[in-house]
PDB file of C-alpha atoms in Angstrom:
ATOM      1  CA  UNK A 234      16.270 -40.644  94.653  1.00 60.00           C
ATOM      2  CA  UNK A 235      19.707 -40.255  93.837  1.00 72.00           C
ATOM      3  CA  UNK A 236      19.339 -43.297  91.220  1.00 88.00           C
ATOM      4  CA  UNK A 237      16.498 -41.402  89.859  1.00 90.00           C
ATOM      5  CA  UNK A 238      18.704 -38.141  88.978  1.00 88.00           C
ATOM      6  CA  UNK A 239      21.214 -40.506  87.251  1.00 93.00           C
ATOM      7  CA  UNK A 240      19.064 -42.472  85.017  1.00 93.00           C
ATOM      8  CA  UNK A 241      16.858 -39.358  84.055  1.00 93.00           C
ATOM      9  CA  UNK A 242      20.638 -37.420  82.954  1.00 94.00           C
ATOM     10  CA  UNK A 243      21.927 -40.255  81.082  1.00 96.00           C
ATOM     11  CA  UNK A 244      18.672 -41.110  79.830  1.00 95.00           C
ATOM     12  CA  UNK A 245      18.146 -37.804  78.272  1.00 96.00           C
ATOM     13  CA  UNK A 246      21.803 -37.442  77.542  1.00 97.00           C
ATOM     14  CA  UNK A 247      21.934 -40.918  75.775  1.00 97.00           C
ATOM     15  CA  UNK A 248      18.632 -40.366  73.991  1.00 98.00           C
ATOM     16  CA  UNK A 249      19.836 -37.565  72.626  1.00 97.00           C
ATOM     17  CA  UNK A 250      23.141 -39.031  71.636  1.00 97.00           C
ATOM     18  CA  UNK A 251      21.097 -41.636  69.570  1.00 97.00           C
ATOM     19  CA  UNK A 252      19.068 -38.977  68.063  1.00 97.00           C
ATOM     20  CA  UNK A 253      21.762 -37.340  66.590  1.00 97.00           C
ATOM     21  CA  UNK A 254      23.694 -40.088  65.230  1.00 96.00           C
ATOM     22  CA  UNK A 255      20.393 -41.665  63.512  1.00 97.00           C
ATOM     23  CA  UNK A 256      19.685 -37.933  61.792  1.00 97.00           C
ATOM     24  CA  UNK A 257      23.754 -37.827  60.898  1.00 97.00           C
ATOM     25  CA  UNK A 258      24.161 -41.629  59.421  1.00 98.00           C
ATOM     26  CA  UNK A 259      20.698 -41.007  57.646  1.00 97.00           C
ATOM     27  CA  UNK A 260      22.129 -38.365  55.994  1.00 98.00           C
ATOM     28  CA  UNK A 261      25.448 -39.878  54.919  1.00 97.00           C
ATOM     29  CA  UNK A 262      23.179 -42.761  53.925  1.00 97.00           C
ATOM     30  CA  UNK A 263      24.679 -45.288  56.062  1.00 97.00           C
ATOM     31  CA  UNK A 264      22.977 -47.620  57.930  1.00 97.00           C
ATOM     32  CA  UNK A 265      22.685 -47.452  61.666  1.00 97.00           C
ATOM     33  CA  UNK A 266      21.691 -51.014  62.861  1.00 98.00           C
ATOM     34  CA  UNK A 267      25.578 -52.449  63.247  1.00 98.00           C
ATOM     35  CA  UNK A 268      26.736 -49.627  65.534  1.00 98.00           C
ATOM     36  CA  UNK A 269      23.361 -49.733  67.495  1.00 98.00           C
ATOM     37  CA  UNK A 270      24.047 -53.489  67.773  1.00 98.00           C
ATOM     38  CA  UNK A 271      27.660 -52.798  69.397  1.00 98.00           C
ATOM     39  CA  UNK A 272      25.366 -50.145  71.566  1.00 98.00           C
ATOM     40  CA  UNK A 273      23.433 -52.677  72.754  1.00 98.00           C
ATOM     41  CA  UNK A 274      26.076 -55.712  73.319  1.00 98.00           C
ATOM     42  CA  UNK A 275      28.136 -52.463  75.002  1.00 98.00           C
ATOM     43  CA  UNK A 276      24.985 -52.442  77.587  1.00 98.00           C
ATOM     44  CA  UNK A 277      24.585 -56.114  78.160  1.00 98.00           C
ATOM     45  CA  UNK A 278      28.085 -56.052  79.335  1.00 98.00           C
ATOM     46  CA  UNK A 279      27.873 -53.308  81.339  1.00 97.00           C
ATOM     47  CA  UNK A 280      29.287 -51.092  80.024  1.00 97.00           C
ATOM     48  CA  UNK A 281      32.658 -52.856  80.797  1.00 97.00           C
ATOM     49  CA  UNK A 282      35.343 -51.484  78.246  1.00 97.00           C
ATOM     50  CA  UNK A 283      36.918 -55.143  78.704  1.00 97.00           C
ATOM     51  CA  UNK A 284      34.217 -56.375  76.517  1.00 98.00           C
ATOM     52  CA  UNK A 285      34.505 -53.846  73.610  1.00 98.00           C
ATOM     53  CA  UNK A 286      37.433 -55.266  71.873  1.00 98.00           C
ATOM     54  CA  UNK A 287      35.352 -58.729  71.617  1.00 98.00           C
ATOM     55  CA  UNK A 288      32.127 -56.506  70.499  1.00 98.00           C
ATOM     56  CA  UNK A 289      33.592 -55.001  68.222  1.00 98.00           C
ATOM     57  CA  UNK A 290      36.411 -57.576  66.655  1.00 98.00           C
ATOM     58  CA  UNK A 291      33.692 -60.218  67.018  1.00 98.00           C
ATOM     59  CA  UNK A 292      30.875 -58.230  64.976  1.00 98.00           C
ATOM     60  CA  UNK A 293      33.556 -57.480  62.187  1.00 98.00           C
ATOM     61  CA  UNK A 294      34.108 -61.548  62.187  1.00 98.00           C
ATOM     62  CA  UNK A 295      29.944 -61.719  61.931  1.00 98.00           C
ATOM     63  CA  UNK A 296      29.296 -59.611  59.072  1.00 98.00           C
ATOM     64  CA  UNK A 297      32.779 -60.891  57.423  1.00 98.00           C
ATOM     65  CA  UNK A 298      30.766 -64.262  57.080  1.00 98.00           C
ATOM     66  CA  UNK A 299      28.098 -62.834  55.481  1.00 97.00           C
ATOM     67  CA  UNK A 300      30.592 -62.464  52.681  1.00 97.00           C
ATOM     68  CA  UNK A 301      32.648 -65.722  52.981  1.00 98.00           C
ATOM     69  CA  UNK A 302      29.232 -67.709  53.169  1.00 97.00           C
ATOM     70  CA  UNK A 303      28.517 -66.675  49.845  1.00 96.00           C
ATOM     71  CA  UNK A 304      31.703 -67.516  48.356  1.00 97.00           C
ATOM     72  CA  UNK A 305      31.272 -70.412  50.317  1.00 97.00           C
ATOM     73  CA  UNK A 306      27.934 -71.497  48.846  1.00 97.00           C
ATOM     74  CA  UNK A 307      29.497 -70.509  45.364  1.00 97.00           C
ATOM     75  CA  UNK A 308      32.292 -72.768  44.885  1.00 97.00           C
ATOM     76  CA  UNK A 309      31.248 -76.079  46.782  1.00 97.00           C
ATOM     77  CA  UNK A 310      27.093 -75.366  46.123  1.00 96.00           C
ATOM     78  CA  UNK A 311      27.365 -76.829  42.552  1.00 96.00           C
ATOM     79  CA  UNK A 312      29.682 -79.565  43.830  1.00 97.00           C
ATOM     80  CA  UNK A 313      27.264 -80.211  46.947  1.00 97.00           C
ATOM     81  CA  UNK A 314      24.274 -78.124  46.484  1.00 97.00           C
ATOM     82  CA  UNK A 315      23.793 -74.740  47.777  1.00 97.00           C
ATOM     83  CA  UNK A 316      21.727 -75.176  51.124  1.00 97.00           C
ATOM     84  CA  UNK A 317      24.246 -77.792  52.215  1.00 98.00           C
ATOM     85  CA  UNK A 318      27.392 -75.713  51.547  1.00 98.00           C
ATOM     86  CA  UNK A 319      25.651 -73.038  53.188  1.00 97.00           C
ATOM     87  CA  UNK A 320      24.592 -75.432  56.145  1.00 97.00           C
ATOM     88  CA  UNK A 321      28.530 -76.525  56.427  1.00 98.00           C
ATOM     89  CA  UNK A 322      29.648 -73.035  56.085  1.00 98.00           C
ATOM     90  CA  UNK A 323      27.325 -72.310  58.986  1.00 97.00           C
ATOM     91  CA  UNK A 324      28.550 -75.744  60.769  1.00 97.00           C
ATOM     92  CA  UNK A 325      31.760 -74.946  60.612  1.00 97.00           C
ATOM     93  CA  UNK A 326      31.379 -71.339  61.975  1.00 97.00           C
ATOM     94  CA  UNK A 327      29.851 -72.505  64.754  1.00 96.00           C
ATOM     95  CA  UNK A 328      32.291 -75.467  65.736  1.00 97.00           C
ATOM     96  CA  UNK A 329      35.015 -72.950  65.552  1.00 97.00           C
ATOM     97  CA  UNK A 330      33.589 -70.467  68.002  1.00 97.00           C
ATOM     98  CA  UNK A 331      33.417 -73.257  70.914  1.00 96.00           C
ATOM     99  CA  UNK A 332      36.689 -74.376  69.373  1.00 97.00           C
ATOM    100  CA  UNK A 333      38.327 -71.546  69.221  1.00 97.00           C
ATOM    101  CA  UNK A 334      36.497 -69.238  71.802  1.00 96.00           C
ATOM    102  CA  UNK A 335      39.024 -69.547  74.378  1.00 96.00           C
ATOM    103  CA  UNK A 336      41.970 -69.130  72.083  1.00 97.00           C
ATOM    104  CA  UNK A 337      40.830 -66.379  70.085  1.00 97.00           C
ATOM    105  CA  UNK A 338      38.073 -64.957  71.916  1.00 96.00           C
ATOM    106  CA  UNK A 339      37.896 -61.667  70.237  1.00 97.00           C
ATOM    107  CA  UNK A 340      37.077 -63.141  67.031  1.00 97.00           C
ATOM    108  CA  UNK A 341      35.056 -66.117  67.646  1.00 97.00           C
ATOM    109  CA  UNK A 342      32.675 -65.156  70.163  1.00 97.00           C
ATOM    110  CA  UNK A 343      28.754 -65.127  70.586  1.00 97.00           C
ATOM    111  CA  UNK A 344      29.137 -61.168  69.119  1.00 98.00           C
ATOM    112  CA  UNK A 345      29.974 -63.047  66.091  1.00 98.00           C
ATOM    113  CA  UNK A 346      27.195 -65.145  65.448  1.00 97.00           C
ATOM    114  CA  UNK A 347      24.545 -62.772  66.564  1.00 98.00           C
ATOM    115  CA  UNK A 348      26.252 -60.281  63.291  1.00 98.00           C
ATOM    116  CA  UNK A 349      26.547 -62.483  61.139  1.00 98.00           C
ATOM    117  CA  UNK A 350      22.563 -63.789  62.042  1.00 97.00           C
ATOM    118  CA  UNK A 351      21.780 -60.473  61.913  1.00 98.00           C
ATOM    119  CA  UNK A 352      23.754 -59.566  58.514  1.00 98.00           C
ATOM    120  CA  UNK A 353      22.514 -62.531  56.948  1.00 97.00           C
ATOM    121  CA  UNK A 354      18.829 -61.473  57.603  1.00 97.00           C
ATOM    122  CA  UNK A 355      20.127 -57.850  56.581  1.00 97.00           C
ATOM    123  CA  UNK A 356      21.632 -59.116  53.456  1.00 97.00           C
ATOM    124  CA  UNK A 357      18.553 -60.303  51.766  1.00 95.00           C
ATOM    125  CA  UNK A 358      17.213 -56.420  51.331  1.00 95.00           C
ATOM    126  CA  UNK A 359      18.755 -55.253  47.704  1.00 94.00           C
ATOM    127  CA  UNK A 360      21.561 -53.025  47.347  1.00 93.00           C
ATOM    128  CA  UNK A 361      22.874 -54.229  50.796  1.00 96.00           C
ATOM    129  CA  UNK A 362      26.419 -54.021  51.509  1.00 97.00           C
ATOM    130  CA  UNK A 363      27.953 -55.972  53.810  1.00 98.00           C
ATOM    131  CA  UNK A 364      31.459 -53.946  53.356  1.00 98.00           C
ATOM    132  CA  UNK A 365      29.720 -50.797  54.453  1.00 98.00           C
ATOM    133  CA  UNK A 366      28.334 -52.431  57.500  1.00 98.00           C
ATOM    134  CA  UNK A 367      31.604 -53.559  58.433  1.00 98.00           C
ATOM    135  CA  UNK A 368      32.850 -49.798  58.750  1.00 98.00           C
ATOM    136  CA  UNK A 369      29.867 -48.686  60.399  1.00 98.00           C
ATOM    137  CA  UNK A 370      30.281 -51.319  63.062  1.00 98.00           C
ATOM    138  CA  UNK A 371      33.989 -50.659  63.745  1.00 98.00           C
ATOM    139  CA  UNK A 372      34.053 -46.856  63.800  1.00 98.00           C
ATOM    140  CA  UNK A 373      30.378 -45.431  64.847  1.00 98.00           C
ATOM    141  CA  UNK A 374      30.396 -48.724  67.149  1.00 98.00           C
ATOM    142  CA  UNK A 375      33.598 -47.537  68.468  1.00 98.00           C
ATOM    143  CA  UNK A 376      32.240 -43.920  68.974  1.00 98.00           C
ATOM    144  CA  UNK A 377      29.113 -45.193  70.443  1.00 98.00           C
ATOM    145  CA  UNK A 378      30.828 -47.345  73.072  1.00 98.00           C
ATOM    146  CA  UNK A 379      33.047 -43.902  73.775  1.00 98.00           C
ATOM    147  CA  UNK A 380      30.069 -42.129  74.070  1.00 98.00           C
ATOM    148  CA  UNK A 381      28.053 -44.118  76.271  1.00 98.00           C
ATOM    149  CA  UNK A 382      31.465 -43.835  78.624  1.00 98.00           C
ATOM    150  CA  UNK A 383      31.826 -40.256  78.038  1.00 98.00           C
ATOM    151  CA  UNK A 384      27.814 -39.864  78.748  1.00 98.00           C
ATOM    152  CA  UNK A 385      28.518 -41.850  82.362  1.00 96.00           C
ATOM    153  CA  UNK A 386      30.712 -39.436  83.163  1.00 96.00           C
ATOM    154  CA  UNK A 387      28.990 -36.630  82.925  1.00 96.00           C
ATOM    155  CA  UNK A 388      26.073 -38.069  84.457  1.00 95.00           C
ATOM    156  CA  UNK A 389      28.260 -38.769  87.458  1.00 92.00           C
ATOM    157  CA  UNK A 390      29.494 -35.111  87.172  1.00 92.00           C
ATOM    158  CA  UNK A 391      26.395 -33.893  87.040  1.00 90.00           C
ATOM    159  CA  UNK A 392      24.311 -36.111  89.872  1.00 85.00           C
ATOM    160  CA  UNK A 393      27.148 -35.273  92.187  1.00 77.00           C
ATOM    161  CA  UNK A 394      29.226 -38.390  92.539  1.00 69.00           C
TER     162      UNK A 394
END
């Protein structure tokens, strides 16, 4: 029962924390989809603070590609044709995260591919901008993760633990 109480508080205390951050980025006209995905990496780790630097370093590298592909594509695609520079580009981003995963972990990291998957999907809709995703994902996915934390503590508070 006691489980029950906790999950129905931070349910209700996280739905409404979405709520209000969807109606408040609507109306600045920013989209909500990169700070949602730090949400969501934030909950498949647990909510372990740990993980946030990688989440959120990691989905800045991701949607940073998104922009370097393209530059990518435009200086060697006339040379060797645009679907293979953007195959290498991709090749070469993903031989540098097992590279480099280890070494740098907080930049090349499965966070990373998953943005810059996502971004490149998210980059075919016109008028996107990548640049504007990038902030969204480092500051409302920072607030997000310190809400979720803030929200487990007063669901803690609040079931009595």
């Amino acid at each position: 029962m006691k489980n029950f109480k906790k999950n129905l508080i931070f349910g209700f205390l996280l739905v409404a924390f979405i709520v209000v951050f969807e109606i408040v980025l609507a109306r600045l006209g920013l989209p909500a989809w990169p700070a949602f995905m730090v949400m969501i990496f934030f909950f498949v780790a647990h909510e372990d603070l740990k993980a946030a630097p990688g989440i959120l370093v990691g989905g800045l590298a991701g949607i940073a590609c998104v922009v370097l592909v393209k530059q990518f594509v435009h200086l060697l695609g006339p040379a060797i044709g645009h679907e293979t520079a953007k195959l290498l580009f991709i090749g070469i981003f993903v031989y540098s995260i097992v590279m480099l995963k280890d070494s740098i972990p907080y930049v090349f990291n499965s966070y990373a591919f998953m943005f810059f998957l996502v971004s490149a999907l998210a980059a075919q809709v016109p008028g996107s901008n990548p640049y504007v995703w990038m902030g969204v994902e480092l500051v409302v996915g920072a607030v997000f993760i310190a809400g979720i934390l803030a929200i487990a503590r007063i669901t803690a508070a609040l079931a009595g633990d």
